[in-house]
């Protein structure tokens, strides 16, 4: 190996080194540190240093009914919200991909839920869901339907939060899929029209399969974000009524900053991280298998 080739090989390692260090500090270190804390008995109010207890915290937390219920709510909330957002987002993108009067205005309006801060959205929807002066019950009563307690009722609070999430984040999937549609070639659809295919057949058999990698990417991004949803739930219900809307992120926050049981809080966060990682890997592999 010549001196120049040896120097070039070293440079190839030097250039990405800052990015590697940044990722390590920003992502790898917090994960490793949280994992370490999950193996310790550490209560902030005790004033004692963390003491290593191994998997004892996992044995306590993972069988706790409150944790299992929060895990179930997290999965129900995530699957319901992301499924609705994917269907509505793709449908809206297919509609906006066609030329009609006011299309640019509609695209602009789609950005409004995305630029709103989650806490502000939570406050507005708290007023919207108010049992006495809220617009939601006014609409129900106008349609001859019984009024609902919405976020004040344990049986409807999760659905109410899903509606808020769908309202805020469906536009994100719409915009991503719309960008994918804009990049598609018109030739396959035009050839299908010449052969007599209907518009529905073109959408189902040509357009959607061609844009499916973009849809999968949008769903993965939204899935990861939905699993970690905290601000909207915290601002609207705080996990209530009772524990009816408490998710893993929320119970992890309470264990940390209300009960100060840092070791057990870290267990919850490690479990949440593993769920996010598993879902991302599973969807990616499924999409690759379908593409093959």
Coordinates of N, CA and C in Angstrom, one line a residue, residues 96-189:
X96 N -55.7 15.3 -3.5 CA -55.0 16.6 -3.8 C -54.0 16.4 -5.0
X97 N -53.8 15.2 -5.4 CA -52.9 15.0 -6.5 C -53.6 15.4 -7.9
X98 N -54.9 15.5 -7.8 CA -55.7 15.9 -9.0 C -55.9 17.4 -9.0
X99 N -56.0 18.0 -10.2 CA -56.2 19.4 -10.3 C -57.6 19.8 -10.0
X100 N -57.8 20.8 -9.2 CA -59.1 21.4 -8.9 C -58.9 22.8 -8.4
X101 N -60.0 23.6 -8.4 CA -59.9 25.0 -8.0 C -59.7 25.0 -6.5
X102 N -58.7 25.8 -6.0 CA -58.4 25.9 -4.6 C -57.5 24.9 -4.0
X103 N -56.9 24.1 -4.9 CA -56.0 23.0 -4.4 C -54.9 23.6 -3.5
X104 N -54.2 24.6 -4.0 CA -53.1 25.2 -3.3 C -53.6 25.8 -1.9
X105 N -54.8 26.3 -1.8 CA -55.3 26.8 -0.6 C -55.5 25.6 0.4
X106 N -56.0 24.5 -0.1 CA -56.2 23.3 0.7 C -54.9 22.8 1.3
X107 N -53.8 22.8 0.4 CA -52.5 22.4 0.9 C -52.0 23.3 2.0
X108 N -52.2 24.6 1.8 CA -51.8 25.5 2.9 C -52.5 25.3 4.2
X109 N -53.8 25.0 4.1 CA -54.6 24.7 5.3 C -54.2 23.5 6.0
X110 N -53.6 22.5 5.2 CA -53.2 21.3 5.8 C -52.0 21.5 6.8
X111 N -51.3 22.6 6.5 CA -50.1 22.8 7.4 C -50.5 23.4 8.7
X112 N -51.7 23.9 8.9 CA -52.0 24.6 10.1 C -52.0 23.6 11.4
X113 N -52.6 22.4 11.3 CA -52.4 21.5 12.5 C -51.0 21.2 12.8
X114 N -50.1 21.1 11.8 CA -48.7 20.7 12.0 C -47.9 21.8 12.7
X115 N -48.2 23.1 12.4 CA -47.5 24.2 13.0 C -48.0 24.5 14.4
X116 N -49.2 24.1 14.8 CA -49.7 24.4 16.1 C -48.9 23.6 17.2
X117 N -48.7 24.2 18.3 CA -47.9 23.5 19.4 C -48.9 22.6 20.1
X118 N -48.4 21.4 20.5 CA -49.3 20.4 21.1 C -50.0 20.9 22.3
X119 N -49.4 21.7 23.2 CA -50.1 22.2 24.4 C -51.3 23.1 24.0
X120 N -51.0 23.9 23.0 CA -52.1 24.8 22.5 C -53.3 24.0 21.9
X121 N -52.9 22.9 21.2 CA -53.9 22.0 20.6 C -54.7 21.4 21.7
X122 N -54.0 20.9 22.8 CA -54.7 20.3 23.9 C -55.6 21.3 24.6
X123 N -55.3 22.5 24.8 CA -56.1 23.5 25.4 C -57.4 23.7 24.6
X124 N -57.2 23.9 23.3 CA -58.3 24.2 22.4 C -59.3 23.0 22.4
X125 N -58.7 21.8 22.3 CA -59.6 20.6 22.3 C -60.3 20.3 23.7
X126 N -59.7 20.8 24.7 CA -60.3 20.7 26.0 C -61.6 21.5 26.0
X127 N -61.5 22.7 25.4 CA -62.7 23.5 25.3 C -63.7 22.9 24.3
X128 N -63.2 22.3 23.2 CA -64.0 21.6 22.2 C -64.8 20.5 22.9
X129 N -64.2 19.7 23.8 CA -64.8 18.6 24.4 C -65.6 18.9 25.7
X130 N -65.6 20.2 26.1 CA -66.3 20.6 27.3 C -67.7 20.1 27.3
X131 N -68.2 19.3 28.4 CA -69.5 18.7 28.3 C -70.6 19.8 28.3
X132 N -70.4 21.0 28.8 CA -71.5 22.0 28.8 C -71.4 23.0 27.7
X133 N -70.2 23.6 27.4 CA -70.1 24.6 26.4 C -69.3 24.2 25.2
X134 N -68.9 22.9 25.1 CA -68.1 22.5 24.0 C -68.9 22.3 22.7
X135 N -68.2 22.5 21.6 CA -68.8 22.4 20.3 C -69.1 20.9 20.0
X136 N -68.3 20.0 20.5 CA -68.6 18.6 20.2 C -70.0 18.1 20.6
X137 N -70.4 18.4 21.8 CA -71.7 18.0 22.3 C -72.8 18.8 21.5
X138 N -72.5 20.1 21.2 CA -73.5 20.9 20.4 C -73.8 20.2 19.1
X139 N -72.7 19.7 18.4 CA -72.9 19.0 17.1 C -73.7 17.7 17.3
X140 N -73.4 16.9 18.4 CA -74.1 15.7 18.6 C -75.6 16.0 18.9
X141 N -75.9 17.0 19.7 CA -77.2 17.3 20.1 C -78.0 17.8 18.8
X142 N -77.3 18.5 18.0 CA -77.9 19.0 16.7 C -78.3 17.9 15.8
X143 N -77.6 16.8 15.9 CA -77.9 15.6 15.1 C -78.8 14.7 15.8
X144 N -79.3 15.1 16.9 CA -80.2 14.2 17.7 C -79.6 13.1 18.4
X145 N -78.3 13.2 18.7 CA -77.5 12.1 19.4 C -77.3 12.6 20.8
X146 N -77.1 11.6 21.7 CA -76.9 12.0 23.1 C -75.5 12.6 23.3
X147 N -75.4 13.6 24.3 CA -74.2 14.2 24.6 C -73.2 13.2 25.2
X148 N -71.9 13.5 25.1 CA -70.9 12.6 25.6 C -70.0 13.4 26.6
X149 N -69.4 12.7 27.6 CA -68.5 13.3 28.5 C -67.1 13.4 28.0
X150 N -66.8 12.7 26.8 CA -65.5 12.8 26.1 C -64.4 12.5 27.0
X151 N -63.5 13.5 27.3 CA -62.3 13.2 28.1 C -62.6 13.0 29.6
X152 N -63.8 13.3 30.0 CA -64.1 13.1 31.5 C -64.6 11.7 31.8
X153 N -64.8 10.9 30.7 CA -65.3 9.6 30.9 C -64.3 8.5 30.5
X154 N -64.0 7.6 31.4 CA -63.0 6.6 31.1 C -63.2 5.8 29.9
X155 N -64.5 5.6 29.5 CA -64.8 4.8 28.3 C -64.6 5.5 27.0
X156 N -64.5 6.8 27.0 CA -64.4 7.6 25.8 C -63.1 8.4 25.7
X157 N -62.4 8.5 26.8 CA -61.2 9.4 26.8 C -60.2 9.0 25.8
X158 N -59.9 7.7 25.6 CA -58.9 7.2 24.6 C -59.3 7.6 23.2
X159 N -60.6 7.3 22.9 CA -61.1 7.7 21.6 C -61.0 9.2 21.3
X160 N -61.3 10.0 22.3 CA -61.2 11.4 22.2 C -59.8 11.9 21.9
X161 N -58.8 11.2 22.5 CA -57.4 11.6 22.3 C -56.9 11.1 20.9
X162 N -57.5 10.0 20.4 CA -57.2 9.5 19.1 C -57.7 10.5 18.1
X163 N -58.9 11.0 18.3 CA -59.4 12.0 17.3 C -58.5 13.2 17.2
X164 N -58.0 13.7 18.4 CA -57.1 14.9 18.4 C -55.8 14.5 17.6
X165 N -55.3 13.3 17.9 CA -54.0 13.0 17.2 C -54.2 12.8 15.7
X166 N -55.4 12.3 15.3 CA -55.7 12.1 13.9 C -55.8 13.5 13.2
X167 N -56.5 14.4 13.9 CA -56.6 15.8 13.4 C -55.3 16.5 13.2
X168 N -54.4 16.3 14.1 CA -53.1 17.0 14.0 C -52.1 16.4 13.1
X169 N -52.1 15.0 13.0 CA -51.0 14.4 12.3 C -51.3 13.7 10.9
X170 N -52.6 13.6 10.6 CA -53.0 13.2 9.3 C -52.4 14.0 8.2
X171 N -52.3 15.3 8.3 CA -51.7 16.2 7.2 C -50.2 15.8 7.0
X172 N -49.5 15.3 8.0 CA -48.1 14.9 7.8 C -48.0 13.8 6.8
X173 N -48.8 12.8 7.0 CA -48.8 11.6 6.0 C -49.3 12.1 4.7
X174 N -50.3 13.0 4.6 CA -50.8 13.5 3.4 C -49.7 14.2 2.6
X175 N -48.9 15.0 3.2 CA -47.9 15.8 2.6 C -46.7 14.9 2.1
X176 N -46.4 13.9 2.9 CA -45.3 13.0 2.5 C -45.7 12.2 1.3
X177 N -47.0 11.6 1.3 CA -47.4 10.8 0.2 C -47.7 11.7 -1.0
X178 N -48.1 12.9 -0.8 CA -48.3 13.8 -2.0 C -47.0 14.1 -2.7
X179 N -45.9 14.2 -1.9 CA -44.6 14.4 -2.5 C -44.2 13.2 -3.3
X180 N -44.5 12.0 -2.8 CA -44.2 10.8 -3.5 C -45.0 10.6 -4.8
X181 N -46.3 11.0 -4.7 CA -47.1 11.0 -5.9 C -46.6 12.0 -7.0
X182 N -46.1 13.1 -6.6 CA -45.6 14.1 -7.5 C -44.4 13.6 -8.3
X183 N -43.6 12.7 -7.6 CA -42.4 12.1 -8.3 C -42.7 10.9 -9.2
X184 N -43.9 10.4 -9.2 CA -44.2 9.3 -10.1 C -44.3 9.7 -11.5
X185 N -44.0 8.7 -12.4 CA -44.2 8.9 -13.8 C -45.6 8.7 -14.2
X186 N -46.1 9.5 -15.1 CA -47.5 9.4 -15.6 C -47.7 8.3 -16.6
X187 N -46.6 7.7 -17.2 CA -46.7 6.8 -18.3 C -47.5 5.5 -17.9
X188 N -47.3 4.9 -16.8 CA -48.0 3.7 -16.5 C -49.5 3.9 -16.4
X189 N -49.9 5.0 -15.8 CA -51.4 5.3 -15.6 C -52.0 5.7 -17.0

